[in-house]
Amino acid sequence: MSENQHSTDVTSADQNTFADPGIPEHQHRRGDVDAAASKRAERQVVVLFAISVIGTIASLVAYFAFRPDGTTSGTRLSTLTLGLGMAFALLGIGLAAVHWAKAIMNDTEVSEERHQLSSPDDVREAAVASLKAGVDDSGIARRGMLKGAALSALALFPLTIAVPLVSSVGGDWNVSKLRHTRWEKGMRLATDPTGRPIKASDVTIGSVFHVIPDVSEKERSSGEWLSEKAKAVVLLIRLDPRDLHEADDRKGWSYDGIVAYSKICTHVGCPVALYEQQTHHLLCPCHQSTFDVADGAKVVFGPAHRPLPQLPITVDDDGYLVAQSDFHEPVGPSYWERLK
Amino acid sequence: MSTTTTERAAAGTADYLDQRTGLGKAVKEFARKTFPDHWSFLLGEIALYSLIVLILSGFFLTMFFVPSMTLVTHDGPPATMDGVLMSEAFSSTLRTSFEVRGGLLMRQIHHWAALLFMASIVTHMMRVFFTGAFRKPRELNWLVGTTLLILGLAAGFTGYSLPDDVLSGNGLRITDGVIKSIPIIGSYLSYFVFGGEFPGEDIIPRLFTLHIFVVPGLILALVGVHLFMLVLHKHTQYPGGGRKDTNVVGFPLFPVYTAKAGGFFFIVFGVIALMGATMAINNVWNYGPFDPSPVSAGAQPDWYMLFLEGSLRLMPGQGTEWVIGGYTLSLNILVPAVIVPGILFTFLFVYPFVEAAVTKDKREHHVLDRPRNVPVRTALGVAFLTAFIILALAGSNDLIATHFSLSINAITWAFRILIFVGPWFAFWVTKRICLGLQRKDRELVLHGHETGRIVRFANGEYIEVHRPLDDQERWLRVNYDAHRPLEVEPATDSRGVRRKGYKQDRRMARLSRFFYEDRVEPVTPAELEAAHSHGAHDEIGAAAGREEIGSGSTH
Ligand code: HEM
Ligand code: FES
């Protein structure tokens, strides 16, 4: 198996290529020639295994000594001590085994022949013959009907699983829900997360409110609420009316410089949360799309394409801000039939 | 005496098993199987061992994690979360962290192991790519490996989302936005994934099933195939004396390799335990439970997802959302989130086949290439990595901006340009470096090492004495193939009839020229002879070598 040939002639017979000098000469380690070094290596391996045992014991001691008390620092201490014990227990074993292999076990390289991966020709022929015999036996080549029937049955049966699955996996499949949010005419704007309705007089110039529809406490702790909230969240900002450029068809959508825009980024839907007072820019932290609140929340930078949808607002008789209607377009990221 | 009793007991057990399983044949076959040794072969092992750590720590976590989105009022530590309304998933993650002994340790071990798993897969792939280990007969194993990379991404993504915190919830929301952008079926696909509107109440249980059953199952099955093929093919080996395509040189599986590999498992596990013990990761109680409204700047996904994040960030939105016949086509999302990763993964999947085609190479390869000896492959690999790294950096552009107090818009623009220029530049530089290293190898072979010893001749001339390379050193530098570009056969055959497939051949030849036009041939014995006969200082030999180098590109 192993052969350490050392040829001295540099070139092979044809003189066009060099000759392979063979496996390099084996270098002996200290431990191979010096009994004391070998003994020392053995002792080192024993010590490493002993460190592992100590690590395990330390971990058990830590288990009893540091009980997590519910505070972050207590939990950290318990994590640290348990983990260090564990790490030593593992590293001791690992280093011992590797040191053993490297310092004590035989390190002479051996060479093994590789065998051709492909099967010999006669084996291939026999394989083809067996398959052919099988195909002939089944008669599949001659009986077209049979083949068709078998394939149809196999192709169809997954439907028995797929149809019930697909019918329910998408909930009610009513994708038109993407067009509507919880906002409706007269619904008050409330603060997120406390749910306190907002008076127009509370909104000073330059201030920003994170807003949800004013729904009952009960609705807000229901399972469906997060899905509704995921569409309905709004940012409320008051600008100096002189800074505000409004499109003609949206003149009546703001109230005294107060504008309300969907907080859901038109890129891929992150909450747009960072407002810069001086520039009136809203920045989406996810991919930095930047919207100009003073100018219809149009995109001024980044990967979003469309302005944030605007929620038309006004005030009710008690001076609370209310929605005039739902949004006039679907909020959030674009999808194929958005405009249909 | 006692040894003979244990020996007898072992022999008895072996006999019992062999009579029932024929185990003897397998042991004879595998016990002394030869494994070559090199540090870079450990990268794949790290991936395997961190997978085992993931399974062990993941099992621990499943004992306490509750995959449910039902809202509950959390009762217990930490104080900031006591009494807060949250999903059971988030609440159980808090309980695992604060009330289960060793629970936080296991969470941190699991998360660090996941990061290490992906990092070792990527570096293992780099080793395989740059050394040409994907060549025949290992192309299929390269495909299995690339699929494992994708499954690893899936495992990491589904796991990261499970605690249902604000950060991972926003990751899911981005996913929802990307899904919705898919033409025609986007909104239906979003309902398919979330069981209705985002976020719904199904996604965490669904991700849980994927994360602990489907994805790990597929990974384990493919790891099985991967290792089976490894044994079938036997390991590749680095070039050197006595290493041939017809043999494998190394250490026997039992005991040396078993001890080293087994020991290495414990070392990897130990290092991950050390990380889990000392380095906090994903402190979800600081983020809070998922809520579609709050978000924090500077939030980062795990590193292996950054390239997608960066890709989304770089795409300009202006003019890239088209409305065609009333239907919306969001190229600003499709291009970065579907096309860009599509290109990256297609490159990985097809590369071995393209290289084999332009090389017209049908031989088996078991001796690895030194990366410099295949300059265009190496350069393509570096260009690919450069693109990946630029995208990942772009995924942190906000952190870069705040850290270096730069404008985020300027940085984004810089990256938009870099993503086109960077890979091209990296290709060019790497190819030059490879060719340079090959030329240096030639010099060395022809003229030997400089010794720094100056000798004066009788005629007054000074020369530096060069020590010739020994057999092993020389063999390493001359034993490679410098492939030549494919020649195209004429467009018409001998009777003047247009040949079918000529166009295809010509395209292939052009691609082949791209790969092998510039090349440095290995030194031949005749050249070495000539260099020696020209005396000890050899300027002439070097010039001859140079001429040889240029000759490749002249036809
Ligand atoms: C195959 C590769 C795997 C990868 C890359 C992976 C990755 C992850 C990641 C990144 C997390 C988030 C951890 C956190 O910070 O909370 C996670 C959570 C989790 N993983 Fe895995 N995982 C893998 C396999 C498994 C397996 C095999 C199991 C179960 C047998 C498992 C069970 C879990 C559980 C229960 C959680 C939620 C724990 C919690 O957050 O409290 N994972 N996984
Ligand atoms: S989600 Fe707002 S920029 Fe991407």
Short mmCIF file of C-alpha atoms in Angstrom, two decimals, chain A residues 1 3 5-12 15-25 62-72 75-76 78-84 86-91 93-95 97-98 100-102 105-118 165-166 168-178 180 192-193 210 220-224 226-231 233 263-264 266-274 283 285-288 290 299-306 333-340, chain B residues 32-34 71 77-79 85 97-98 101-102 104-106 108-109 137-138 170 173-174 176-178 180-184 187-189 191-192 194-201 206 232-237 240-252 255-256 259-260 262-264 266-267 269-271 273-274 276-278 280-281 283 285 290-297 309 312-313 315-321 323 325-330 332-333 364 366 397-398 408-409 412-413 416 445 471-472 474-475 478 523-526 528:
data_model
loop_
_atom_site.label_atom_id
_atom_site.label_comp_id
_atom_site.label_asym_id
_atom_site.label_seq_id
_atom_site.Cartn_x
_atom_site.Cartn_y
_atom_site.Cartn_z
CA MET A 1 0.00 0.00 0.00
CA GLU A 3 5.56 3.24 -0.99
CA GLN A 5 9.98 6.06 -3.70
CA HIS A 6 12.52 8.76 -4.28
CA SER A 7 13.51 9.02 -7.86
CA THR A 8 16.56 11.06 -8.60
CA ASP A 9 16.13 11.54 -12.32
CA VAL A 10 14.25 14.75 -12.84
CA THR A 11 12.61 14.06 -16.13
CA SER A 12 10.55 11.19 -17.37
CA GLN A 15 11.56 14.55 -21.74
CA ASN A 16 8.43 16.67 -22.16
CA THR A 17 7.34 16.52 -18.56
CA PHE A 18 9.08 16.22 -15.27
CA ALA A 19 8.86 13.02 -13.29
CA ASP A 20 6.85 12.79 -10.08
CA PRO A 21 9.38 12.72 -7.22
CA GLY A 22 7.04 10.56 -5.10
CA ILE A 23 5.77 11.06 -1.58
CA PRO A 24 8.15 13.27 0.43
CA GLU A 25 10.33 11.51 2.93
CA ALA A 62 -22.56 26.67 38.67
CA TYR A 63 -26.01 25.12 38.32
CA PHE A 64 -26.44 25.10 42.10
CA ALA A 65 -24.49 28.25 42.88
CA PHE A 66 -26.08 30.70 40.44
CA ARG A 67 -29.85 30.46 40.32
CA PRO A 68 -31.36 32.86 37.81
CA ASP A 69 -33.51 35.34 39.72
CA GLY A 70 -35.50 36.85 36.87
CA THR A 71 -33.18 39.79 36.42
CA THR A 72 -31.12 40.17 33.28
CA THR A 75 -29.68 35.27 34.04
CA ARG A 76 -26.45 36.38 32.38
CA SER A 78 -26.05 31.75 35.22
CA THR A 79 -25.63 31.56 31.42
CA LEU A 80 -21.97 32.51 31.63
CA THR A 81 -21.01 30.02 34.32
CA LEU A 82 -23.01 27.11 32.91
CA GLY A 83 -21.62 27.83 29.45
CA LEU A 84 -17.99 28.16 30.52
CA MET A 86 -19.68 23.26 29.25
CA ALA A 87 -17.07 24.83 26.95
CA PHE A 88 -14.20 23.47 29.06
CA ALA A 89 -15.83 20.03 29.23
CA LEU A 90 -16.04 19.94 25.43
CA LEU A 91 -12.74 21.60 24.57
CA ILE A 93 -12.17 16.21 25.11
CA GLY A 94 -11.58 17.75 21.68
CA LEU A 95 -8.06 18.98 22.29
CA ALA A 97 -8.27 13.60 21.06
CA VAL A 98 -6.57 15.78 18.47
CA TRP A 100 -3.42 12.19 20.86
CA ALA A 101 -3.87 11.72 17.13
CA LYS A 102 -1.15 14.18 16.23
CA MET A 105 -0.62 7.92 16.68
CA ASN A 106 1.36 6.81 13.66
CA ASP A 107 1.83 9.72 11.26
CA THR A 108 3.24 7.91 8.25
CA GLU A 109 1.28 8.85 5.17
CA VAL A 110 -0.16 5.97 3.21
CA SER A 111 -1.23 5.86 -0.40
CA GLU A 112 -4.28 4.03 -1.64
CA GLU A 113 -5.22 3.31 -5.26
CA ARG A 114 -8.35 4.95 -6.64
CA HIS A 115 -10.55 2.80 -8.76
CA GLN A 116 -12.33 3.91 -11.88
CA LEU A 117 -15.79 5.11 -10.83
CA SER A 118 -17.66 3.99 -13.92
CA LEU A 165 -54.98 21.87 1.33
CA VAL A 166 -55.10 24.72 -1.15
CA SER A 168 -57.87 26.29 3.24
CA VAL A 169 -54.23 27.22 3.35
CA GLY A 170 -54.87 30.82 2.30
CA GLY A 171 -57.63 31.45 4.82
CA ASP A 172 -60.67 32.78 2.90
CA TRP A 173 -58.53 33.69 -0.15
CA ASN A 174 -60.33 37.04 -0.22
CA VAL A 175 -57.49 39.19 -1.49
CA SER A 176 -59.79 42.19 -1.92
CA LYS A 177 -59.28 42.77 1.81
CA LEU A 178 -55.93 44.26 0.83
CA HIS A 180 -59.57 48.23 2.71
CA ASP A 192 -50.68 54.22 19.39
CA PRO A 193 -50.48 52.24 21.61
CA HIS A 210 -48.26 57.53 15.70
CA ARG A 220 -57.30 45.76 20.31
CA SER A 221 -56.62 42.56 22.24
CA SER A 222 -58.27 40.28 19.69
CA GLY A 223 -56.40 37.96 17.38
CA GLU A 224 -57.33 39.82 14.22
CA LEU A 226 -52.55 42.87 14.41
CA SER A 227 -53.60 42.21 10.82
CA GLU A 228 -55.90 45.26 10.89
CA LYS A 229 -53.30 47.39 12.59
CA ALA A 230 -50.71 46.27 10.03
CA LYS A 231 -52.74 48.15 7.41
CA VAL A 233 -51.29 52.62 11.16
CA LYS A 263 -47.20 54.54 7.94
CA ILE A 264 -46.75 51.46 5.76
CA THR A 266 -44.93 51.58 -0.34
CA HIS A 267 -41.70 49.67 -0.96
CA VAL A 268 -42.11 46.38 0.90
CA GLY A 269 -44.14 47.45 3.91
CA CYS A 270 -41.93 48.43 6.84
CA PRO A 271 -43.31 51.08 9.18
CA VAL A 272 -41.98 54.46 8.04
CA ALA A 273 -40.99 56.00 11.31
CA LEU A 274 -38.22 58.55 11.18
CA LEU A 283 -37.35 58.04 6.26
CA PRO A 285 -35.50 52.61 8.28
CA CYS A 286 -35.63 49.39 6.29
CA HIS A 287 -34.21 50.49 2.93
CA GLN A 288 -34.07 54.25 3.37
CA THR A 290 -37.45 58.96 1.81
CA VAL A 299 -40.55 59.65 -2.92
CA VAL A 300 -37.39 61.74 -2.94
CA PHE A 301 -34.88 58.91 -2.52
CA GLY A 302 -34.63 55.15 -2.24
CA PRO A 303 -36.23 52.06 -3.66
CA ALA A 304 -39.91 52.97 -3.11
CA HIS A 305 -41.76 54.17 -6.16
CA ARG A 306 -45.11 55.53 -4.97
CA PRO A 333 -46.41 47.39 -1.08
CA SER A 334 -47.54 47.13 -4.68
CA TYR A 335 -49.11 44.01 -6.05
CA TRP A 336 -50.22 42.94 -9.49
CA GLU A 337 -53.93 43.84 -9.36
CA ARG A 338 -53.55 46.85 -7.08
CA LEU A 339 -55.13 49.27 -9.54
CA LYS A 340 -57.94 46.98 -10.70
CA ARG B 32 -8.23 1.95 6.93
CA LYS B 33 -9.66 4.18 4.20
CA THR B 34 -7.23 6.96 3.44
CA LEU B 71 -52.22 36.68 22.39
CA PRO B 77 -39.56 38.17 34.00
CA PRO B 78 -38.10 40.34 32.69
CA ALA B 79 -39.74 43.19 34.56
CA LEU B 85 -49.82 41.59 25.70
CA SER B 97 -34.51 32.73 28.40
CA PHE B 98 -35.32 33.67 32.00
CA ARG B 101 -32.11 26.71 33.50
CA GLY B 102 -29.56 26.99 30.73
CA LEU B 104 -30.68 31.41 27.40
CA LEU B 105 -27.40 29.54 26.98
CA MET B 106 -29.09 27.11 24.58
CA GLN B 108 -27.42 31.67 22.26
CA ILE B 109 -25.62 28.45 21.37
CA PRO B 137 -16.52 13.35 -11.00
CA ARG B 138 -17.74 15.75 -8.27
CA ASN B 170 -40.33 43.23 10.23
CA ARG B 173 -43.16 41.90 6.61
CA ILE B 174 -40.41 42.55 4.05
CA ASP B 176 -44.56 39.62 2.49
CA GLY B 177 -43.85 42.73 0.40
CA VAL B 178 -41.49 40.78 -1.84
CA LYS B 180 -46.74 40.45 -3.19
CA SER B 181 -44.57 41.90 -5.96
CA ILE B 182 -44.54 38.60 -7.85
CA PRO B 183 -46.58 39.13 -11.04
CA ILE B 184 -50.13 37.74 -11.32
CA SER B 187 -51.33 38.55 -3.46
CA TYR B 188 -52.56 34.95 -3.56
CA LEU B 189 -49.11 33.67 -2.71
CA TYR B 191 -52.33 34.59 1.47
CA PHE B 192 -50.93 31.12 0.86
CA PHE B 194 -49.67 33.74 5.87
CA GLY B 195 -53.02 31.97 5.85
CA GLY B 196 -54.71 35.26 4.95
CA GLU B 197 -53.59 38.82 5.45
CA PHE B 198 -50.21 39.62 6.97
CA PRO B 199 -49.41 38.74 9.72
CA GLY B 200 -52.46 36.60 10.49
CA GLU B 201 -52.28 33.91 13.14
CA ARG B 206 -46.11 27.15 9.85
CA LEU B 232 -17.61 7.06 -3.18
CA HIS B 233 -15.28 9.57 -4.83
CA LYS B 234 -12.71 9.51 -2.02
CA HIS B 235 -11.30 12.84 -0.95
CA THR B 236 -9.41 15.14 -3.29
CA GLN B 237 -5.83 16.00 -2.43
CA GLY B 240 2.56 17.42 -4.36
CA GLY B 241 5.00 14.59 -4.72
CA GLY B 242 3.31 11.21 -5.10
CA ARG B 243 -0.21 12.72 -5.34
CA LYS B 244 -1.84 11.53 -8.54
CA ASP B 245 -5.31 11.35 -10.02
CA THR B 246 -5.03 7.60 -9.55
CA ASN B 247 -4.27 7.50 -5.84
CA VAL B 248 -5.13 9.10 -2.54
CA VAL B 249 -2.40 9.90 -0.02
CA GLY B 250 -3.17 10.54 3.62
CA PHE B 251 -3.90 8.94 6.95
CA PRO B 252 -6.07 5.89 7.66
CA PRO B 255 -7.57 5.55 14.18
CA VAL B 256 -5.90 8.82 13.09
CA ALA B 259 -9.54 10.71 16.50
CA LYS B 260 -8.85 13.97 14.72
CA GLY B 262 -14.05 13.22 16.56
CA GLY B 263 -11.85 15.54 18.56
CA PHE B 264 -12.55 18.35 16.17
CA PHE B 266 -15.77 18.57 20.42
CA ILE B 267 -13.57 21.56 19.65
CA PHE B 269 -18.93 22.40 19.95
CA GLY B 270 -16.68 23.80 22.68
CA VAL B 271 -16.02 27.01 20.76
CA ALA B 273 -20.45 26.86 23.78
CA LEU B 274 -17.86 29.50 24.62
CA GLY B 276 -22.99 31.11 23.69
CA ALA B 277 -21.67 31.62 27.20
CA THR B 278 -19.90 34.91 26.69
CA ALA B 280 -25.12 37.87 23.96
CA ILE B 281 -27.11 37.50 20.76
CA ASN B 283 -31.85 39.71 23.23
CA TRP B 285 -36.76 41.20 25.33
CA PHE B 290 -44.08 41.95 17.19
CA ASP B 291 -46.23 44.99 16.54
CA PRO B 292 -46.68 46.36 13.02
CA SER B 293 -46.12 49.93 14.12
CA PRO B 294 -42.77 50.43 15.90
CA VAL B 295 -39.45 49.93 14.20
CA SER B 296 -35.91 50.89 15.04
CA ALA B 297 -33.20 52.15 12.76
CA GLU B 309 -31.22 43.48 2.18
CA LEU B 312 -33.22 45.86 -2.02
CA ARG B 313 -31.60 49.03 -0.72
CA MET B 315 -32.36 49.57 -6.37
CA PRO B 316 -33.65 53.02 -7.26
CA GLY B 317 -37.43 53.30 -7.13
CA GLN B 318 -37.71 56.03 -9.71
CA GLY B 319 -39.27 54.70 -12.91
CA THR B 320 -38.99 51.08 -11.89
CA GLU B 321 -42.61 50.34 -11.08
CA VAL B 323 -48.21 49.79 -14.86
CA GLY B 325 -52.69 47.52 -18.95
CA GLY B 326 -53.71 48.45 -15.42
CA TYR B 327 -51.56 45.78 -13.81
CA THR B 328 -48.64 46.70 -11.61
CA LEU B 329 -45.18 45.27 -12.23
CA SER B 330 -42.80 46.16 -9.40
CA ASN B 332 -38.01 47.92 -8.02
CA ILE B 333 -38.65 44.81 -5.90
CA GLU B 364 -11.51 12.59 -13.66
CA HIS B 366 -8.62 14.13 -7.88
CA ASN B 397 -25.34 51.32 4.65
CA ASP B 398 -27.21 53.04 7.49
CA ILE B 408 -26.77 57.88 3.53
CA ASN B 409 -27.68 59.00 0.03
CA THR B 412 -26.05 54.42 -1.43
CA TRP B 413 -24.90 56.06 -4.64
CA ARG B 416 -24.83 51.61 -6.72
CA VAL B 445 11.89 26.74 -11.31
CA ASP B 471 12.46 17.78 -6.56
CA GLN B 472 9.41 18.39 -4.37
CA ARG B 474 9.90 21.92 -8.48
CA TRP B 475 7.21 19.30 -8.95
CA VAL B 478 5.50 22.37 -12.93
CA VAL B 523 8.42 24.92 -17.37
CA THR B 524 9.47 21.90 -19.41
CA PRO B 525 12.59 19.84 -18.74
CA ALA B 526 14.06 21.15 -21.98
CA LEU B 528 15.25 23.97 -17.52
#
